[in-house]
Coordinates of C-alpha atoms and ligand atoms in Angstrom, one line a residue:
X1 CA -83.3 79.0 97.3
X2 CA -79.8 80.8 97.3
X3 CA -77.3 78.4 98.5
X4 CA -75.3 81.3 100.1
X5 CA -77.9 83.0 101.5
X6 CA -78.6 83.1 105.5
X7 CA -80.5 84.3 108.1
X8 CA -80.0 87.0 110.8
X9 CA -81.3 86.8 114.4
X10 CA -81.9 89.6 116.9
X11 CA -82.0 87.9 120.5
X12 CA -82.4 90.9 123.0
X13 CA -82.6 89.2 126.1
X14 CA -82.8 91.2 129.9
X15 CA -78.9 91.9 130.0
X16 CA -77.4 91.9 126.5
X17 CA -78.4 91.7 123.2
X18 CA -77.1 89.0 120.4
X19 CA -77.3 88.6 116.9
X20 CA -76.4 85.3 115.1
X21 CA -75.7 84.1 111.3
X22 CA -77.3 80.9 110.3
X23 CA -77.1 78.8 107.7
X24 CA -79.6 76.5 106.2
X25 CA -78.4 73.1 108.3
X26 CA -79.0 75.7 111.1
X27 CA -74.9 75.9 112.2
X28 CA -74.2 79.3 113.6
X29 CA -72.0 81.3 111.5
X30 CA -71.1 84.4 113.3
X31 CA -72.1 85.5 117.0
X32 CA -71.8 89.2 118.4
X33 CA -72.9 90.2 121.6
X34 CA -73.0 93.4 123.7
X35 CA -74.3 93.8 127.6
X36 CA -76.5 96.7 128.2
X37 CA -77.0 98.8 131.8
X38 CA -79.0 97.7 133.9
X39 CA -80.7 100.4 135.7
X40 CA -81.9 100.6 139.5
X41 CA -83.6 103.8 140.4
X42 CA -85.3 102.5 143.9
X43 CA -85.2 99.6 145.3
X44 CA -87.6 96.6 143.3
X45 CA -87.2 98.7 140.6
X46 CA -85.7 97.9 137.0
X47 CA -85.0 99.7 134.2
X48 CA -83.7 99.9 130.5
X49 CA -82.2 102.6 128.5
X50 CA -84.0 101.7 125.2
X51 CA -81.1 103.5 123.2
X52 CA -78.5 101.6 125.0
X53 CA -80.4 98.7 124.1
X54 CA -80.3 99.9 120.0
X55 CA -76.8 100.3 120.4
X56 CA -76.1 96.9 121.8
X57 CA -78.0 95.0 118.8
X58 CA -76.5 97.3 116.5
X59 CA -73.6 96.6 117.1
X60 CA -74.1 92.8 117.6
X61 CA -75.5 92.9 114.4
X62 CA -72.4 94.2 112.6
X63 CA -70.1 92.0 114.6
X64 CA -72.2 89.1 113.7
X65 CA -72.1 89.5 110.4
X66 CA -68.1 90.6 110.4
X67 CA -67.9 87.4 112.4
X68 CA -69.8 85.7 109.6
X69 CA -68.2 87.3 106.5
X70 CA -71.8 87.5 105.5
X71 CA -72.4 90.9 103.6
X72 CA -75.9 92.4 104.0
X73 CA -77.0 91.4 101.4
X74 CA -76.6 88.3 101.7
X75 CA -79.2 87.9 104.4
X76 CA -82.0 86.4 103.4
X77 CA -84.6 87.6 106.3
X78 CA -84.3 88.5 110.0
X79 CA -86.0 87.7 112.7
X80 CA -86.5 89.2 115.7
X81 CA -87.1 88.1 119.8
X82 CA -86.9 89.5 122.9
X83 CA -87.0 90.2 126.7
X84 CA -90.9 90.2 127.3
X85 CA -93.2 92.2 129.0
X86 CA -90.5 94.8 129.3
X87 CA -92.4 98.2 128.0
X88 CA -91.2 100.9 125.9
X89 CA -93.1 104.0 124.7
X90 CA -91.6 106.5 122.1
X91 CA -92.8 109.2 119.7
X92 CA -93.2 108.5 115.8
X93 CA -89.5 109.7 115.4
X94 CA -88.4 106.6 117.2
X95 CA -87.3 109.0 120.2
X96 CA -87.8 106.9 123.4
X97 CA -90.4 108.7 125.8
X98 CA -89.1 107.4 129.3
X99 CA -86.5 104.3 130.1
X100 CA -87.8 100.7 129.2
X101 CA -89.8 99.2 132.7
X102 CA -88.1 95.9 132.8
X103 CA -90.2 92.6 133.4
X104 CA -88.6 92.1 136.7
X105 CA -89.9 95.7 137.8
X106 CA -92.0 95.7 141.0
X107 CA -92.9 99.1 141.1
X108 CA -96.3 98.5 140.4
X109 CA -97.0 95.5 142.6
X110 CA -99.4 97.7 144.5
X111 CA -101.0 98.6 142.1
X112 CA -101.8 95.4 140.3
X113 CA -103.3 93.8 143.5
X114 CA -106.3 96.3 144.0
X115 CA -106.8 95.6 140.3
X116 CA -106.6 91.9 141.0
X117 CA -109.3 91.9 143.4
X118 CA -111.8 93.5 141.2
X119 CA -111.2 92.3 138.2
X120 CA -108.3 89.4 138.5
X121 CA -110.9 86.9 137.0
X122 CA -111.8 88.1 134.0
X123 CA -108.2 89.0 133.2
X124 CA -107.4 85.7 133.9
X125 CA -109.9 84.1 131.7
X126 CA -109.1 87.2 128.7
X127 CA -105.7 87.0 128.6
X128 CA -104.6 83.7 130.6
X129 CA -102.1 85.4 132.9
X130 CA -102.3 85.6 136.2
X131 CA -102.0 89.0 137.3
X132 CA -98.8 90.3 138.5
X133 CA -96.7 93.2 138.1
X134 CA -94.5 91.1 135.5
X135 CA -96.9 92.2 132.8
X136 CA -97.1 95.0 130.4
X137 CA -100.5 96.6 131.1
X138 CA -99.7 98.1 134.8
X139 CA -96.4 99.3 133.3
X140 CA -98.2 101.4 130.8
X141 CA -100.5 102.7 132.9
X142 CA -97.5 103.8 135.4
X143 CA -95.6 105.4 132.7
X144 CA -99.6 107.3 131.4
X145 CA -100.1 108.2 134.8
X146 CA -96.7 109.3 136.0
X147 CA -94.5 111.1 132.7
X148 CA -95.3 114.1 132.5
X149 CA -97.7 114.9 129.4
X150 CA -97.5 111.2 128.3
X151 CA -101.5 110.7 128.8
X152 CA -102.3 113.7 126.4
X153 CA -99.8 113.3 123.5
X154 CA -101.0 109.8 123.7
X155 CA -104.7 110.8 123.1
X156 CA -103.6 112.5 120.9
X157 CA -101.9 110.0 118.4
X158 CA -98.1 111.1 119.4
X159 CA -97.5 108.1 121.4
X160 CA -96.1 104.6 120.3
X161 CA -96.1 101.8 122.8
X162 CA -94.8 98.1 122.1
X163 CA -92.6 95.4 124.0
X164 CA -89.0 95.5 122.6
X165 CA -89.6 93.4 119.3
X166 CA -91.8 96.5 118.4
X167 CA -89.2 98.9 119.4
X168 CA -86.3 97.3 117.4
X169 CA -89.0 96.4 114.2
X170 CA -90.1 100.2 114.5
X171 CA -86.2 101.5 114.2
X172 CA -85.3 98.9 112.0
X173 CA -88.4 99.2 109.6
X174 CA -90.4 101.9 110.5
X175 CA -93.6 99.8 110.8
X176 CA -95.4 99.9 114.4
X177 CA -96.5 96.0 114.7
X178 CA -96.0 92.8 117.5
X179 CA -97.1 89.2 117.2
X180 CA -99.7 87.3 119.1
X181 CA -96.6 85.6 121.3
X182 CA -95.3 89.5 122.8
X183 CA -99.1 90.4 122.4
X184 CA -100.2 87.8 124.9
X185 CA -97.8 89.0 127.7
X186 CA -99.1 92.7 127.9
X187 CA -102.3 91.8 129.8
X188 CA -104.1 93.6 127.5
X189 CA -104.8 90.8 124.7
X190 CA -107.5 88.5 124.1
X191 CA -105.9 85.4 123.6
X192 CA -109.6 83.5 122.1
X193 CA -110.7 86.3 120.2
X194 CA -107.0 87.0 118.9
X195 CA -107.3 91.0 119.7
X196 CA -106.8 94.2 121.8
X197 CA -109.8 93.8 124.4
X198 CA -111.5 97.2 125.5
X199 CA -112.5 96.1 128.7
X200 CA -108.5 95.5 129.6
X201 CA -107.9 98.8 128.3
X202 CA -110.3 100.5 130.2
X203 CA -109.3 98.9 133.2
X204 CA -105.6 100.0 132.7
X205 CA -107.1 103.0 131.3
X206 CA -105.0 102.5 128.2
X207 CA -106.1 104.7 125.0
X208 CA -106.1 102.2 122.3
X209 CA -104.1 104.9 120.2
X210 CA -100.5 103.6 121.5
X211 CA -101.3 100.0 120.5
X212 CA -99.3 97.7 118.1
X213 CA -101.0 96.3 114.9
X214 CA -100.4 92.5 116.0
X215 CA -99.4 90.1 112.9
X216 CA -98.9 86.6 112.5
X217 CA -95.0 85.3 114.1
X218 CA -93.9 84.6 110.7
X219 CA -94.6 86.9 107.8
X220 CA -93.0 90.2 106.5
X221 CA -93.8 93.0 108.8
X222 CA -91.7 95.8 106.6
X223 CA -88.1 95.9 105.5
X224 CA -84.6 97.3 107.0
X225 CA -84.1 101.4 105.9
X226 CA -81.7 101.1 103.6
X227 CA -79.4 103.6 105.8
X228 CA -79.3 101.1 108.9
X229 CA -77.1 98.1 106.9
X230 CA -76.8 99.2 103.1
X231 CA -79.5 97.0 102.1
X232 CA -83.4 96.1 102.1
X233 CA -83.8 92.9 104.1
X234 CA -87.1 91.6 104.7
X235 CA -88.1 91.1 108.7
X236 CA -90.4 88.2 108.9
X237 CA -90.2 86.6 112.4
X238 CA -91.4 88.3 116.0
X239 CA -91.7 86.0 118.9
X240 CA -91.5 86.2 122.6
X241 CA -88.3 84.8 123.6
X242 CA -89.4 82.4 125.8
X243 CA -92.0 81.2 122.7
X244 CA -89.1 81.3 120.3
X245 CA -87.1 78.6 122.0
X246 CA -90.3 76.5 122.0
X247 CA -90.5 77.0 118.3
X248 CA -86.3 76.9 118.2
X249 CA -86.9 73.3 120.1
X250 CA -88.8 72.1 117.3
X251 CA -91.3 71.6 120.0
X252 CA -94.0 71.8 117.8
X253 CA -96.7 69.2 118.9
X254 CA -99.0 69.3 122.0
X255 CA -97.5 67.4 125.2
X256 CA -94.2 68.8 124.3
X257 CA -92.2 70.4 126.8
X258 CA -88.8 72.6 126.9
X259 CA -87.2 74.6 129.9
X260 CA -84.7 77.4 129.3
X261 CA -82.4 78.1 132.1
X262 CA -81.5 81.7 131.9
X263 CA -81.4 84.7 134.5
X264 CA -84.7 83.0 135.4
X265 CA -86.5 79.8 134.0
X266 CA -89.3 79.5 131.6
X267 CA -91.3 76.3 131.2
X268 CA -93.3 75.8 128.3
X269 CA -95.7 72.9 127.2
X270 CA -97.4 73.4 123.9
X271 CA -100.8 72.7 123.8
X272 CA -101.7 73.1 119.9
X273 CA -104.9 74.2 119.4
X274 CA -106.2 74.4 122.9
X275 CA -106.5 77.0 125.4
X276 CA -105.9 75.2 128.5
X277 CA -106.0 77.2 132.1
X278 CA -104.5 76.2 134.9
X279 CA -104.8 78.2 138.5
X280 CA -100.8 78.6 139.1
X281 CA -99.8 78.5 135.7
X282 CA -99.8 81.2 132.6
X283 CA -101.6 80.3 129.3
X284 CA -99.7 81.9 126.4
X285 CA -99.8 82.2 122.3
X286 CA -97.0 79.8 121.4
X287 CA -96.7 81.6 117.8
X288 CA -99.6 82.4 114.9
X289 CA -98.3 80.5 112.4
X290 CA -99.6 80.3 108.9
X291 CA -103.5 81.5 109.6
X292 CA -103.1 79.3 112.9
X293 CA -102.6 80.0 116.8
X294 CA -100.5 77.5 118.8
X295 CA -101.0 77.8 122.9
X296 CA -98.9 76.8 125.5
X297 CA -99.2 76.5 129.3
X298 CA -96.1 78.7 130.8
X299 CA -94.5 78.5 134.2
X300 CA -92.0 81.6 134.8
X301 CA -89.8 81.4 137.3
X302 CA -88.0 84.6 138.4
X303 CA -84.7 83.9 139.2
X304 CA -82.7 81.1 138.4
X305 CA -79.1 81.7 136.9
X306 CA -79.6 84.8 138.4
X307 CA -78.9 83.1 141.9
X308 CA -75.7 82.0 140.6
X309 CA -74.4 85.3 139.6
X310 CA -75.8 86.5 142.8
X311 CA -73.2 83.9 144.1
X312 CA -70.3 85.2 142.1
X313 CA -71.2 89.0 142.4
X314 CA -72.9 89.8 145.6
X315 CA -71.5 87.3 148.1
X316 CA -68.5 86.3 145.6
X317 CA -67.7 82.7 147.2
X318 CA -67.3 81.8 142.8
X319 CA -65.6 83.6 140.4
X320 CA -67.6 82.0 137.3
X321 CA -70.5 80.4 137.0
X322 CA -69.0 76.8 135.9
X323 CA -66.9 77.0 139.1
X324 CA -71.0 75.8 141.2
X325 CA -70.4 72.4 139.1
X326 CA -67.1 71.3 140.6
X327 CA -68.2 72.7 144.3
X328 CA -71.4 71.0 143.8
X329 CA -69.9 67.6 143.7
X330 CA -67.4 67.8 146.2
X331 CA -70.8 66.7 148.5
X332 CA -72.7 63.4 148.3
X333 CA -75.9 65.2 149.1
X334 CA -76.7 68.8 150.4
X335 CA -77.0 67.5 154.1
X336 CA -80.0 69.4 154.6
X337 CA -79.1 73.0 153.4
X338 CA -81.7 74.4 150.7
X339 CA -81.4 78.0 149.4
X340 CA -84.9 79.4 148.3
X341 CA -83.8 82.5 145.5
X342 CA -87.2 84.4 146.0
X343 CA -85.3 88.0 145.4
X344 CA -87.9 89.3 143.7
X345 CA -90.7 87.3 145.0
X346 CA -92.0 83.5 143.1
X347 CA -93.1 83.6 140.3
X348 CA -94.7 80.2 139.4
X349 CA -96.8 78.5 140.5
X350 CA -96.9 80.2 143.9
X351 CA -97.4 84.0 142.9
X352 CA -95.9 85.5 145.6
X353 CA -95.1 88.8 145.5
X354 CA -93.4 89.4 148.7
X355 CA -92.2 85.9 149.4
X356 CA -88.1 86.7 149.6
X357 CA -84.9 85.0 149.8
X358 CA -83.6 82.1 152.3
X359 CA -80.8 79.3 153.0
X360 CA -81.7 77.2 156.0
X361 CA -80.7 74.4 157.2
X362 CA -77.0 75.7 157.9
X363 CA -74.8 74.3 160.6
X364 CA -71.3 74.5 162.1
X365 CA -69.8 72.7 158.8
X366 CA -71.9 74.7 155.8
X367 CA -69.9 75.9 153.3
X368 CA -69.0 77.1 149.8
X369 CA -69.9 74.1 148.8
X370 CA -73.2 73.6 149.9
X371 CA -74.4 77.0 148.8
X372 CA -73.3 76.1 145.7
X373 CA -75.1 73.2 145.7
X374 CA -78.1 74.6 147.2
X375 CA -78.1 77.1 144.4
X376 CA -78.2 74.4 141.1
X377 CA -80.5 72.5 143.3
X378 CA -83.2 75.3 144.0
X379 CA -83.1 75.7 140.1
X380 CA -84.4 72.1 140.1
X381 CA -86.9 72.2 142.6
X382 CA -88.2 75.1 141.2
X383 CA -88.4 73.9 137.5
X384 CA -90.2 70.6 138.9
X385 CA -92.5 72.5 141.0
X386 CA -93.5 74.4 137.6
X387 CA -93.5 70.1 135.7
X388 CA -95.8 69.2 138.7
X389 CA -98.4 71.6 138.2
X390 CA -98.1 71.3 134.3
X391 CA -98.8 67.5 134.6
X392 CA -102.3 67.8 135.8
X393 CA -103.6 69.2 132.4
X394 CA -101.0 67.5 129.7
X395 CA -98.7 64.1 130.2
X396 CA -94.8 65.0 130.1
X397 CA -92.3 62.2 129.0
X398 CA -89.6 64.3 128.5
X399 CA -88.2 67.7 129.3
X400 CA -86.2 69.5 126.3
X401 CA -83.4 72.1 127.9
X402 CA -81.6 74.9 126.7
X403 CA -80.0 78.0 127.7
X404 CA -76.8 79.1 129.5
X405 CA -77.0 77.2 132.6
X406 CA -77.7 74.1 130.6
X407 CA -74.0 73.9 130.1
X408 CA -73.9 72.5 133.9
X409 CA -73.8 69.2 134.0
X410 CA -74.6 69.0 137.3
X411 CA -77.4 70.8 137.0
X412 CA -78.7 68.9 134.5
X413 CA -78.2 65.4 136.4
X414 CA -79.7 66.8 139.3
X415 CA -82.5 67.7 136.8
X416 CA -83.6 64.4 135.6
X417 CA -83.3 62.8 138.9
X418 CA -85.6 65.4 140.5
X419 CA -88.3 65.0 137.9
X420 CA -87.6 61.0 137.5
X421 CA -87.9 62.1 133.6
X422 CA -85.1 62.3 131.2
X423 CA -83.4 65.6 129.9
X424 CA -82.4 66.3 126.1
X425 CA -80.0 69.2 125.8
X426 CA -80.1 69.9 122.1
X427 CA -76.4 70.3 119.5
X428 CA -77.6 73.7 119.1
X429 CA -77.7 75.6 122.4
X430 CA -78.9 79.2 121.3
X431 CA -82.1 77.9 120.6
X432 CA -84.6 80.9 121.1
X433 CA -82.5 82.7 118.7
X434 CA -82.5 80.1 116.3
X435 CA -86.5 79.9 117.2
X436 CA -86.8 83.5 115.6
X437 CA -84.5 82.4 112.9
X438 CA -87.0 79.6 111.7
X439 CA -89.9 81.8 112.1
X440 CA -88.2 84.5 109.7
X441 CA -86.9 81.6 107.1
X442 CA -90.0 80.2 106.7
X443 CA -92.0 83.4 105.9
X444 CA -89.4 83.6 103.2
X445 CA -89.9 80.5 101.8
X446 CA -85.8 79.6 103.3
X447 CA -86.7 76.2 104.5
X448 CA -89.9 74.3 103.4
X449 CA -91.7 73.9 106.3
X450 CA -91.9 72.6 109.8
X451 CA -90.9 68.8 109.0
X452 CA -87.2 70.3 107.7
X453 CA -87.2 71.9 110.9
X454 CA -88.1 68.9 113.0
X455 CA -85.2 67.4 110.8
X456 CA -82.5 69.8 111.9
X457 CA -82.8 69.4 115.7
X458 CA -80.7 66.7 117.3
X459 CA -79.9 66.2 120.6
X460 CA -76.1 66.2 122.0
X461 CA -76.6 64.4 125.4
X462 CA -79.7 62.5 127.2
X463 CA -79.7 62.8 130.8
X464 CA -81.2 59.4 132.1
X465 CA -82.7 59.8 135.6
X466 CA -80.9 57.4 138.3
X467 CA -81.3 58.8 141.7
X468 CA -84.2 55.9 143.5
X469 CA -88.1 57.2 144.5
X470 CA -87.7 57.9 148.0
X471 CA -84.6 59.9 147.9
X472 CA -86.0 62.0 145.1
X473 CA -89.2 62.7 147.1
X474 CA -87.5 63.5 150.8
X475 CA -85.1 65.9 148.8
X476 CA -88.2 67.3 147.2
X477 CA -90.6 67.2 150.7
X478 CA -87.3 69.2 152.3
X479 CA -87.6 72.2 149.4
X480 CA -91.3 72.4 149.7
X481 CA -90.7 72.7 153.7
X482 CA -88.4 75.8 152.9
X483 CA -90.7 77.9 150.3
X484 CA -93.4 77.7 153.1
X485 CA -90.8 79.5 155.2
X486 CA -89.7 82.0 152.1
X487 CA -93.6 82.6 151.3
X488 CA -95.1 86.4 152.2
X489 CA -91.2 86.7 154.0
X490 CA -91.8 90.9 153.0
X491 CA -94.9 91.3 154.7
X492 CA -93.6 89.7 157.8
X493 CA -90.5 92.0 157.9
X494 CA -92.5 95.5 157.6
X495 CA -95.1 94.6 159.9
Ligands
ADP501 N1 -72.0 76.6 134.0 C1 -73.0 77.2 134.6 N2 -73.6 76.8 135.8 C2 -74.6 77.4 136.4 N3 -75.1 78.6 135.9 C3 -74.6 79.0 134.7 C4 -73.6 78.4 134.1 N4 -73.3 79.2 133.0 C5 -74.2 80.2 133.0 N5 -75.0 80.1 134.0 C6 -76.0 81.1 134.4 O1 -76.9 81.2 133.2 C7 -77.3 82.5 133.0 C8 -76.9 83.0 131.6 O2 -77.6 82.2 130.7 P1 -78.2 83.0 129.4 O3 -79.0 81.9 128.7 O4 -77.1 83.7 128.7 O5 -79.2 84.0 130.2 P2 -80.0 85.3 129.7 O6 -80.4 85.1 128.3 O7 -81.2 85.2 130.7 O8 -79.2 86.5 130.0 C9 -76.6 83.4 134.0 O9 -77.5 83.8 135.0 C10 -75.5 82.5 134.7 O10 -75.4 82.7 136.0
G3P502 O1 -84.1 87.7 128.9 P1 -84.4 86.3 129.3 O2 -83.9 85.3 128.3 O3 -84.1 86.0 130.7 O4 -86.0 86.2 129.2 C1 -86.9 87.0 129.9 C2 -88.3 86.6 129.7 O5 -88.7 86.8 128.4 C3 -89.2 87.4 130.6 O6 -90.6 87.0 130.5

């Protein structure tokens, strides 16, 4: 191919959007990056403006490729990933119906448990998620039920629903299409028979009308309008984001594993070919791939780095994130304070949807530090409580890492000696963009295949576990003791 040709990758994510420039060796050429509002009608509830979210990856988009000194033209295919679950309707002009309901919403928490205890069975064995207000399909059916008109235009044909891969696909190309990755995160996909399932959308009440065609994650879904960048460039990658950092990991056989620390943290173990279920864990679509379905066994946790900036910008004892690494080590141990970040509930694997926030274990002489501490440790113990679970259906040697809080090194010591496993952060950090990248090059024919791919990743630093059996185990027995206290925490307030 071209030697001067590159690719373009759209990673909107839950608080800004980025686009990067690669190049073939997969070396980032040009960054931008814009934040986006986030919005907070009521209390539990979150919310997007879907046009500030355009505006953000439009403009990241020209500042990537300004950055890059790439000219549109240049590009040889985009590929898109995104926030998941977060749900957008909008009529065939592109116009946004209502604001985006954000993954982290909880308005319909009430909602989804009388479902749940009818049907949360067989949406457990349709779909492989375990239900929660997190996904997609209660979303819709809020926004049917609730915006005015919204149920009729939609009957009618007027009414175009998607995650935000299909929003930014639909603006950028006009076509209305997902993958199988977004597809498996609305609750209302079949992840065996690899379709929309009726009996989901009639228990969400869901007319099939609104529904993304859903396409392979690597294959050209339409092209940019020529007004949007002065040129038609093929789009040829949709994942999940959480999927696309799998892919981005070059985790690409069964058994392996990758976390990415974020706002929250994602754990995913691909597990090829087979749909595996576990009770406290989500089964996924890794990526369709080349007439072929990849799963993977998911563990979401909720909030993660989020705790951090909760340090910084709620209670402000840190003014940057970095600063929790130097505090952190200023202690030999955390003397027996643990900080459970359950804002929004736990996600996995405890599924609690009113469990809520704690530190405990404070004394006379807690402070700063400790929290700090307490804070990169949580995000530890809460990715091993996810590895735990995960090891009963598929062995884990290792544990791949990327994302912004991988940067702590800390964090990442603390990591390894919690799991008594080693942890590989990766040269390239922006992997779930670089994920998308891939999938978009290799519907293009931009790299040969998955063996270049597997070529390109390297790892920049192995984290060796050193901390001895028993001290990992009474830390561990500790956090355990303080999510039982965290656990239905809501409830127990109200009543
Ligand atoms: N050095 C650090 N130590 C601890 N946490 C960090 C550090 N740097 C960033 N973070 C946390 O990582 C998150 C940002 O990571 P990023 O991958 O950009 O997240 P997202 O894509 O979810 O917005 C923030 O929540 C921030 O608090
Ligand atoms: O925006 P991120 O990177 O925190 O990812 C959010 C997840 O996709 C939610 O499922």
């Amino acid at each position: 191919m071209d030697g001067d040709k590159f690719i373009l990758s759209l990673d909107e994510g839950t608080t800004s959007a980025r686009a990067i420039v690669f190049d073939r060796e997969s070396n980032v050429v040009g960054m931008g990056q814009y934040e986006f509002p986030q919005h907070y009608p009521r209390p539990g509830w979150v919310e997007h403006n879907p046009e500030e979210i355009w505006n953000a990856q439009f403009r990241a988009i020209k500042t990537a490729l300004e950055r890059a000194k790439v000219e549109p033209g240049q590009i040889a295919a985009i590929g898109v990933t995104n926030q998941r679950e977060t749900t957008i309707v909008w009529d065939r002009s592109g116009k946004p119906l209502y604001n985006a309901i954000v993954w982290q919403c909880r308005r319909t928490a009430e909602m989804v448990e009388e479902i749940k205890r009818e049907h949360g069975d067989v949406i457990k064995e349709k779909t492989g998620l375990v239900p929660d207000a997190y996904f997609s399909a209660s979303k819709l059916k809020w926004l049917l039920d609730n915006v005015p008109g919204l149920r009729e235009r939609a009957e009618r044909g007027e009414v175009l629903f998607g995650t935000v891969d299909t929003f930014l696909i639909y603006r950028l190309t006009g076509e209305h299409v997902t993958d199988y990755s977004n597809a498996s995160r609305t609750m209302l996909f079949n992840i065996k028979k690899l379709d929309w399932d009726d009996e989901l959308l009639e228990i969400f009440d869901i007319p099939a009308e609104v529904l993304p065609e859903v396409r392979e994650s690597s294959e050209v879904y339409g092209y940019t309008k020529r007004e949007l960048l002065g040129a038609e460039i093929p789009v040829s990658g949709d994942a999940g984001d959480q999927q696309a950092a799998l892919f981005g990991q070059a985790a690409f056989e069964a058994g392996m594993v990758k976390a990415t620390y974020g706002t929250g943290n994602f754990i995913l173990a691909n597990t090829g070919k087979t749909v595996r279920y576990s009770d406290n864990l989500l089964t996924t679509i890794a990526w369709g791939l080349k007439g072929k379905v990849t799963y993977a066994l998911e563990g979401s946790v909720f909030i993660t780095g989020a705790a951090v900036q909760w340090l910084r910008d709620g209670i402000r004892i840190i003014e940057s994130a970095p600063e929790t690494e130097e505090l952190a080590r200023k202690l030999e141990s955390n003397e027996g304070v643990y900080f459970v970040p359950a804002f929004v509930g736990l996600g996995a694997p405890y599924w609690d949807q009113f469990a809520r926030g704690l530190i405990i274990g404070i004394t006379r002489g807690t402070g700063r530090e400790h929290l700090a501490r307490a804070t990169l440790e949580a995000i530890a113990y809460l990715t091993r409580d996810v590895i735990e679970e995960m090891e009963r259906l598929v062995g884990i040697k290792e544990l791949r890492v990327d994302g912004g809080a991988t940067a702590n090194d800390f964090l990442m010591e603390f990591q390894a000696d919690i799991l008594g496993k080693r942890v590989i952060r990766p040269v390239v950090k922006e992997t779930t963009a670089l994920g998308a990248a891939y999938l978009a090059g290799l519907a293009v024919d931009y790299w040969d295949g998955m063996e270049e791919i597997k070529d390109l990743w390297r790892a920049e630093r192995i984290f060796e576990p050193k901390m001895d059996r028993e001290t990992r185990e009474r830390l561990y027995r500790g956090w355990k003791e303080a999510v039982k206290r965290a656990l239905g925490w809501a409830k127990i307030a109200e009543a």
